[in-house]
Tab-separated table of C-alpha atoms and ligand atoms in Angstrom:
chain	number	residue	atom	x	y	z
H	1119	UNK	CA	192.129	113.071	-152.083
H	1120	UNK	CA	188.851	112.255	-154.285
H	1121	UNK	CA	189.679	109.564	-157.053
H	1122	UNK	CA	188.458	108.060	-160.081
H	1123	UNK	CA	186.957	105.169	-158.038
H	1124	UNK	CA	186.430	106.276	-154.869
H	1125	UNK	CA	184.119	107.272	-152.846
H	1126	UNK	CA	180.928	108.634	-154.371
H	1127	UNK	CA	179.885	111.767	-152.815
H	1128	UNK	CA	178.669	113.875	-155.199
H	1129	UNK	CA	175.528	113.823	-157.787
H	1130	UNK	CA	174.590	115.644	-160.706
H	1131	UNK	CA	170.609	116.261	-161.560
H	1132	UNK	CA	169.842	117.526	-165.011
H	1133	UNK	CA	166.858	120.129	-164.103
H	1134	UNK	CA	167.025	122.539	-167.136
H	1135	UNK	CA	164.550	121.168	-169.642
H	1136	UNK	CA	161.286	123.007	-170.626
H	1137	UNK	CA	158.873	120.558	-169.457
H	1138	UNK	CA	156.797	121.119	-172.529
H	1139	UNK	CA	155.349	117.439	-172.006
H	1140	UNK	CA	153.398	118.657	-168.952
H	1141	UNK	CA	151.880	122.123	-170.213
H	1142	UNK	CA	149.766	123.728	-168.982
H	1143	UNK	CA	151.303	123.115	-165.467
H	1144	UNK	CA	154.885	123.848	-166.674
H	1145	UNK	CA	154.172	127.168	-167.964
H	1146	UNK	CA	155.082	129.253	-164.882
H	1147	UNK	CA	156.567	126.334	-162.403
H	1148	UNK	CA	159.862	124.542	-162.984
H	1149	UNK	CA	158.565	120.401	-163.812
H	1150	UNK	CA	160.313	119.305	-161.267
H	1151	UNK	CA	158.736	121.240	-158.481
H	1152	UNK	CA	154.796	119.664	-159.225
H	1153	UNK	CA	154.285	117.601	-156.483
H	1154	UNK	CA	153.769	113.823	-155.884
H	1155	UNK	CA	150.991	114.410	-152.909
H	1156	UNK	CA	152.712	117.392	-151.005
H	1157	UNK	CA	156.688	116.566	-152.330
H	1158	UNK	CA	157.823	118.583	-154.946
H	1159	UNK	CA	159.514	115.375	-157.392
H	1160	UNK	CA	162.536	116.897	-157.092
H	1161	UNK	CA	163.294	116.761	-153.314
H	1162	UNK	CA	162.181	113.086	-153.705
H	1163	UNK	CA	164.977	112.820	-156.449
H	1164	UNK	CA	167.097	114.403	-153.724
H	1165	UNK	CA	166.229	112.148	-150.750
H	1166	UNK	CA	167.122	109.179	-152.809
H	1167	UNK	CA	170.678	110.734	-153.477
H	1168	UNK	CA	171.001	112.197	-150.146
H	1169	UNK	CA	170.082	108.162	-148.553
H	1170	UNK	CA	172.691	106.750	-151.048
H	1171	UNK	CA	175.655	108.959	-148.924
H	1172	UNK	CA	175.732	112.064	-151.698
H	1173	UNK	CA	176.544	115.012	-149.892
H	1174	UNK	CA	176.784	117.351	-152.781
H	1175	UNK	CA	174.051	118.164	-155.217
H	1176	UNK	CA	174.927	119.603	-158.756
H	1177	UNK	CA	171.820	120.824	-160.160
H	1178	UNK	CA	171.686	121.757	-163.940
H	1179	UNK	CA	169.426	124.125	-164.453
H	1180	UNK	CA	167.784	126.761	-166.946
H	1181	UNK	CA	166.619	130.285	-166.660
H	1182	UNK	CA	163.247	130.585	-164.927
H	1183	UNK	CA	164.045	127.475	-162.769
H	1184	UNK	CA	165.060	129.647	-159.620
H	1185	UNK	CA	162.020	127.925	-157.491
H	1186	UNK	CA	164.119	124.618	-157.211
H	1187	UNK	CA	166.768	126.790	-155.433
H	1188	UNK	CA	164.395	128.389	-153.547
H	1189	UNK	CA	162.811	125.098	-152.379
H	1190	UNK	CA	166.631	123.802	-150.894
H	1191	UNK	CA	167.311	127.189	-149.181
H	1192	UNK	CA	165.534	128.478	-145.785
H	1193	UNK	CA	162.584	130.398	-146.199
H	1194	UNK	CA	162.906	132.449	-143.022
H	1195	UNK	CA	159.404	134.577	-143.542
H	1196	UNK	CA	157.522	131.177	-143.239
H	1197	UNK	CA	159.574	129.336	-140.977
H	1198	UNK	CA	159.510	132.249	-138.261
H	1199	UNK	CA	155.883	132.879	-138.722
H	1200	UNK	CA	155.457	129.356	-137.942
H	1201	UNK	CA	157.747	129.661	-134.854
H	1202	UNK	CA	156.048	132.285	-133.463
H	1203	UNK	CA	152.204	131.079	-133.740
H	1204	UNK	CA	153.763	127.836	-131.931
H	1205	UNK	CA	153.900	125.295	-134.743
H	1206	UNK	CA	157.759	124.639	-134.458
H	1207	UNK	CA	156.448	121.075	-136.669
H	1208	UNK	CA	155.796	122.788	-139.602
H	1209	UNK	CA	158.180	125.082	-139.299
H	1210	UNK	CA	160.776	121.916	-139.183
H	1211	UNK	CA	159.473	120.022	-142.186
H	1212	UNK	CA	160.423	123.448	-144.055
H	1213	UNK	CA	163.652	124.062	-142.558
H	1214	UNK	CA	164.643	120.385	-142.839
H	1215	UNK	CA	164.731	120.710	-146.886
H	1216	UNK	CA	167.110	123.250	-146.246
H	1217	UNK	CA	169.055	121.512	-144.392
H	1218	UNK	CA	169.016	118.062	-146.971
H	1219	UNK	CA	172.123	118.815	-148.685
H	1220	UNK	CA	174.829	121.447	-150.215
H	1221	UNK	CA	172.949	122.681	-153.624
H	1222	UNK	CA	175.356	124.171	-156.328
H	1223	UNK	CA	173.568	124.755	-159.727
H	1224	UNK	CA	175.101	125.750	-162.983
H	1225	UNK	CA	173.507	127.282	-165.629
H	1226	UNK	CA	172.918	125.107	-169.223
H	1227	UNK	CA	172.337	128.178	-171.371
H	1228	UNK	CA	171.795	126.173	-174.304
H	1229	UNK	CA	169.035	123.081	-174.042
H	1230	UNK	CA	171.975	120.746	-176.691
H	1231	UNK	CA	170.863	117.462	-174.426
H	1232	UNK	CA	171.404	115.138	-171.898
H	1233	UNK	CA	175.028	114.433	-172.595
H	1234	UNK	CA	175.641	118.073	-173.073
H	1235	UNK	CA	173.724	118.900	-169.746
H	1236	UNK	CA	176.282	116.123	-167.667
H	1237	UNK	CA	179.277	117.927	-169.155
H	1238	UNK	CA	178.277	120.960	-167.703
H	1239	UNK	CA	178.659	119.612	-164.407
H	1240	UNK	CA	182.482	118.828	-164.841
H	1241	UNK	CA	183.957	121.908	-163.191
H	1242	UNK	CA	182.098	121.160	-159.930
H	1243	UNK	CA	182.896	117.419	-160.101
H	1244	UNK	CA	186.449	117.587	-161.294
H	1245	UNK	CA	188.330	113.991	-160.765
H	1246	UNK	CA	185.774	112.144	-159.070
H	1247	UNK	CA	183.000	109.480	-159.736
H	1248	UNK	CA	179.367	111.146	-159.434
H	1249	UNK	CA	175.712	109.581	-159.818
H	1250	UNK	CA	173.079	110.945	-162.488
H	1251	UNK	CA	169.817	111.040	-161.701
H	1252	UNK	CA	166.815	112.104	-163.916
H	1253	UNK	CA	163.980	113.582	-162.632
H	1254	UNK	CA	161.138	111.944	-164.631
H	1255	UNK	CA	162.475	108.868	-162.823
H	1256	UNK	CA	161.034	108.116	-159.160
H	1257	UNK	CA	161.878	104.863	-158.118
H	1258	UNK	CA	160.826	103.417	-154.731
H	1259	UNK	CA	162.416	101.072	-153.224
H	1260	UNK	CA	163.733	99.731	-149.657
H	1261	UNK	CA	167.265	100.129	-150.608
H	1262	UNK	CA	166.945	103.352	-152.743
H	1263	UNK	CA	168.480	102.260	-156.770
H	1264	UNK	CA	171.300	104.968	-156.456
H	1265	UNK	CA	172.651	103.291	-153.406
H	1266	UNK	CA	172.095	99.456	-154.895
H	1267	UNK	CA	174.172	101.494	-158.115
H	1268	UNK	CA	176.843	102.969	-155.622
H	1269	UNK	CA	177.061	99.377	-153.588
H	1270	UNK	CA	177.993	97.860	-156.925
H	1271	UNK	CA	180.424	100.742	-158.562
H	1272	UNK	CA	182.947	100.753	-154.836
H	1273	UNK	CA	182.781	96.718	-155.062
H	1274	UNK	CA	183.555	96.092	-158.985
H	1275	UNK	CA	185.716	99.755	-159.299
H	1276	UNK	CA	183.563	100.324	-162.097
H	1277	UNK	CA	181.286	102.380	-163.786
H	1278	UNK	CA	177.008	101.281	-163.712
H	1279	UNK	CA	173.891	102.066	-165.196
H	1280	UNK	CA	170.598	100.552	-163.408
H	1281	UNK	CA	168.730	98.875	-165.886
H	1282	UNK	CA	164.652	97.518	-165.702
H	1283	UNK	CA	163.466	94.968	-168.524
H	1284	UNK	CA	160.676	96.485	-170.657
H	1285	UNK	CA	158.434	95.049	-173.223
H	1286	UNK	CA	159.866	95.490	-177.020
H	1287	UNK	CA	157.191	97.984	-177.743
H	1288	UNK	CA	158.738	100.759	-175.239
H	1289	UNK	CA	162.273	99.609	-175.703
H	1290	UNK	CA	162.809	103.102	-178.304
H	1291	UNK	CA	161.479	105.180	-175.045
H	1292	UNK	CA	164.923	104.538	-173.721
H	1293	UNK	CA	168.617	104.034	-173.634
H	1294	UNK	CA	168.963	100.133	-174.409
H	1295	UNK	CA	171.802	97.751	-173.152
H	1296	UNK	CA	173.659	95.304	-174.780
H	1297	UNK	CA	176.367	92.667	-173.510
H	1298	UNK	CA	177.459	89.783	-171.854
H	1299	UNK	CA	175.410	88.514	-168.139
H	1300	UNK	CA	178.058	88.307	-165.570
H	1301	UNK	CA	175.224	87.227	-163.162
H	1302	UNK	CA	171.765	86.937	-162.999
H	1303	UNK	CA	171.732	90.735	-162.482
H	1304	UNK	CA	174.805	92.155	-163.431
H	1305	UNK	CA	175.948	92.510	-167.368
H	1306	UNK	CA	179.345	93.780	-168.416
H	1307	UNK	CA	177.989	96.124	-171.274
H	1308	UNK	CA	179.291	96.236	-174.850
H	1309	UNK	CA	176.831	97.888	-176.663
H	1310	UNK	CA	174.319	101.191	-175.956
H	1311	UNK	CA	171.790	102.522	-178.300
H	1312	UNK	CA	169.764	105.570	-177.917
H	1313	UNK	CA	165.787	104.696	-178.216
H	1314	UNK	CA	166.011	101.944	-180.879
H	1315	UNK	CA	163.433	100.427	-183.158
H	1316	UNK	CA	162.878	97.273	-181.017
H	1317	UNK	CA	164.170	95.347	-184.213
H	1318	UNK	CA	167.626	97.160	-183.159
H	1319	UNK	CA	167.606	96.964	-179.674
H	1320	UNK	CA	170.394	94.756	-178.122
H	1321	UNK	CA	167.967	93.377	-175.521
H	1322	UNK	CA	164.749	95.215	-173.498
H	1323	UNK	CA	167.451	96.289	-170.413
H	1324	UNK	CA	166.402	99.865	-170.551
H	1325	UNK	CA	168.360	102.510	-168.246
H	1326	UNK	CA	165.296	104.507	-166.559
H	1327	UNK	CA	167.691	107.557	-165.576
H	1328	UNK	CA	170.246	106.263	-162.541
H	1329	UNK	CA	173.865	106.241	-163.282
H	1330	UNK	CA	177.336	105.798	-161.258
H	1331	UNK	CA	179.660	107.037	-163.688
H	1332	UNK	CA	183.723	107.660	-163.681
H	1333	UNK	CA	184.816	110.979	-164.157
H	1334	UNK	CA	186.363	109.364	-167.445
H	1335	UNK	CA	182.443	110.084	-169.122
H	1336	UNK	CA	183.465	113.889	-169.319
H	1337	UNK	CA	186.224	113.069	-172.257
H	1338	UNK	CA	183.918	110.725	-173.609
H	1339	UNK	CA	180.937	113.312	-173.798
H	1340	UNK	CA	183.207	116.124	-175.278
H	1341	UNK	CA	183.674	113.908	-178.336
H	1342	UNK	CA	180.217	112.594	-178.712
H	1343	UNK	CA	178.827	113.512	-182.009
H	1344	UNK	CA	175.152	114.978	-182.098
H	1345	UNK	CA	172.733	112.047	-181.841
H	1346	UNK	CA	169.363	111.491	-182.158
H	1347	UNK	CA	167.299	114.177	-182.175
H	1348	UNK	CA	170.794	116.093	-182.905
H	1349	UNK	CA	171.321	116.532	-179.243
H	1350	UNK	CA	174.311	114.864	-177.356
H	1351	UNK	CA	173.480	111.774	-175.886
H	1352	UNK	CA	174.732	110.586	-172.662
H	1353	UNK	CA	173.575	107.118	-174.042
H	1354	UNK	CA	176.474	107.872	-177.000
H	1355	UNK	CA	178.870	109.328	-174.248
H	1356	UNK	CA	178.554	105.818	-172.765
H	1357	UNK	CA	178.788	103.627	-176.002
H	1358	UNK	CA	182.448	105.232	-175.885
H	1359	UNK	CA	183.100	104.945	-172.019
H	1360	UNK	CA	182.384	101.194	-172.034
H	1361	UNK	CA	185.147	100.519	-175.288
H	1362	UNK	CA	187.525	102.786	-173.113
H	1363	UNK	CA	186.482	101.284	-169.033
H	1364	UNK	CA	184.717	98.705	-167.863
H	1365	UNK	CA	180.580	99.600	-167.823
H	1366	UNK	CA	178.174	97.534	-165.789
H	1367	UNK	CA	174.373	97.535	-166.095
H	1368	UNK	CA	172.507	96.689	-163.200
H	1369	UNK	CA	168.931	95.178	-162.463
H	1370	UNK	CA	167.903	96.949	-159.903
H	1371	UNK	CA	164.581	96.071	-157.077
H	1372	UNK	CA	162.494	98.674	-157.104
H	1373	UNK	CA	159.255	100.015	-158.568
H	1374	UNK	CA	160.040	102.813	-160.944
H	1375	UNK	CA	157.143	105.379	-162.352
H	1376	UNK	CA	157.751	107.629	-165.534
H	1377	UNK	CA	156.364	110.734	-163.387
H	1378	UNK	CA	157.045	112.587	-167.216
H	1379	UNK	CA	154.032	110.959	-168.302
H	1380	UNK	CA	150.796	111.705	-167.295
H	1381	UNK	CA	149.183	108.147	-166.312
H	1382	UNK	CA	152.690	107.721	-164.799
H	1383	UNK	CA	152.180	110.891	-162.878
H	1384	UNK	CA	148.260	109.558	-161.424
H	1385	UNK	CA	150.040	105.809	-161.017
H	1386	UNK	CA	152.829	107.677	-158.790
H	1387	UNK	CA	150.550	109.620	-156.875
H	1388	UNK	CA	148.201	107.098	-156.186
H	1389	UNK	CA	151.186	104.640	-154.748
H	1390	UNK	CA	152.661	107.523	-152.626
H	1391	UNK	CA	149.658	108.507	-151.074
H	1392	UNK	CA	148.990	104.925	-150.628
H	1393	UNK	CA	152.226	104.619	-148.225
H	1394	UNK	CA	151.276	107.067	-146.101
H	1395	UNK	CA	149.853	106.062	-142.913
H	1396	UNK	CA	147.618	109.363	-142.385
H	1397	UNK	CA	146.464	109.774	-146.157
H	1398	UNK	CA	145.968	105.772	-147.137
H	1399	UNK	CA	141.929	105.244	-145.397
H	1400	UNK	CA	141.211	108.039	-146.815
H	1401	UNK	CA	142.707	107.239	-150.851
H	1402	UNK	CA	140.952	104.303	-150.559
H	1403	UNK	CA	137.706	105.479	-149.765
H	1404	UNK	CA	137.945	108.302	-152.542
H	1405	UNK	CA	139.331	105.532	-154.789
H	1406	UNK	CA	136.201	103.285	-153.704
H	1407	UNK	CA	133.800	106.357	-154.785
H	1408	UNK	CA	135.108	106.891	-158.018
H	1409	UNK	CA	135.095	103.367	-158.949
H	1410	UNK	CA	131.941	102.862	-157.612
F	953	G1P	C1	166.496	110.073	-171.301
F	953	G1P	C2	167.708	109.309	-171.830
F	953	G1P	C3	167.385	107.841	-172.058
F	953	G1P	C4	166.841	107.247	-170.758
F	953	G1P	C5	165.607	108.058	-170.309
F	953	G1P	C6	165.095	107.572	-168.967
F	953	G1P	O1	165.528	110.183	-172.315
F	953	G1P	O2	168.164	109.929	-173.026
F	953	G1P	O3	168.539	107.144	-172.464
F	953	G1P	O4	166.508	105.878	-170.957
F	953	G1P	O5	165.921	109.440	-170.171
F	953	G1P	O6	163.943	108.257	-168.580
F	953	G1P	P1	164.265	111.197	-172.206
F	953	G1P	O7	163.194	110.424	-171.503
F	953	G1P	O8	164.722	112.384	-171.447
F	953	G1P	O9	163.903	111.500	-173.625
């Protein structure tokens, strides 16, 4: 039987927002199905869960978001066509995204915010722990950060945010943490705000969209007042976890890119193509041209 803090199998991906940051490209395709090189950003969202031991994915989604279902399903036109003209390679990178994990989505038919979004997800994750991850967030690492963030909620039985220091002038981009160092890279948090003026924040620990939370969070989110922007925060939903459970915030080691943001976007693409064995001589002589 699943407990509070057991073992952490499932993961919840908010996926319904509008993507209005990225128009024109968002217009007719779902944000999180533009590619970094030839990976739509979700499926890398996926991998990392699917690498930290998640075996179910709850995807929040919105209308108009169907191609993100689409993308974890078979596609049996194009994988037998590839069968049959003898490319069984191809055919295998698409049926392996199929294959990457159980997908069950639930409709947010009313964009009220992050917090509001993780609620939804309650009925598929019932009494257990769950990770959150958002999907402007890629973050590469060796150890991906949701397994570093799972590692550290089965050892201390409690809840964890990863955290990355930023510099004061972007701490009001993000959720801010504030308590007490256990160690070097663990804090025992008291205090969360919601994209503060940086003469507010509690320190420039910012949590860049990974969470490992108890199933606790869903009282705490159903009586979480609007916030900023009058949307339900999941930042407020945790101010009220940590006076209720123990909340941890984690420094995590990893790179992370804000793929919501254009330069972010470039930065990403560049580093991922970078990686890749058959794409990197060429990047860097394309990247050589333009620079001159
Ligand atoms: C959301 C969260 C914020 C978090 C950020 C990470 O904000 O509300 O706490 O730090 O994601 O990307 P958004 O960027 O969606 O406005």
């Amino acid at each position: 039987m699943a407990s509070t803090f057991g073992r952490v199998r499932k993961a919840v991906i908010p996926a319904a927002g509008l993507g209005t940051r990225f128009l024109p490209a968002t217009k007719a395709v779902p944000k999180e199905m533009i590619p970094i090189v030839d990976i739509p950003m979700i499926q890398l969202i996926v991998e990392e869960a699917v690498r930290a031991g998640i075996e179910d994915i709850v995807l929040i989604t919105a209308r108009h978001k169907e191609a993100i279902e689409n993308h974890f399903d078979y596609n049996y036109e194009v994988e037998d066509t590839l069968e049959k003209k003898g490319k069984a390679d191809l055919a295998e990178v698409s049926k392996a995204v199929g294959k990457m994990c159980n997908l069950i989505s639930i409709r947010q038919k009313n964009p009220m915010g992050l917090g509001h979004a993780v609620l939804c997800a309650e009925p598929v994750i019932g009494n257990e722990p769950f990770a959150v991850l958002l999907g402007d967030d890629l973050i590469d690492s060796t150890v991906p950060c949701t397994k570093q963030l799972v590692e550290i909620f089965e050892e201390q039985k409690a809840s964890v945010v990863g955290v990355m220091e930023v510099p004061a002038d972007e701490v009001s981009k993000y959720g801010i943490v504030g308590g007490k160092m256990l160690t070097p890279r663990l804090m025992d948090i008291k205090q969360l705000v919601e994209k503060p003026a940086p003469q507010a924040a509690p320190s420039r620990f910012a949590i860049p969209g990974r969470y490992v939370l108890s199933p606790t969070i869903f009282q705490c989110l159903k009586e979480t007042k609007p916030g900023k922007g009058g949307e339900i925060q999941l930042t407020d939903g945790l101010q009220l976890l940590a006076e209720r459970e123990r909340l941890l915030a984690y420094q995590f080691s990893g790179t992370r890119y804000d793929t919501g943001d254009r330069l972010g976007f470039i930065d990403a693409t560049i580093a991922y193509a970078l990686k890749r064995a058959d794409l990197a001589p060429g990047v860097k002589e394309i990247l050589k041209k333009h620079l001159g």
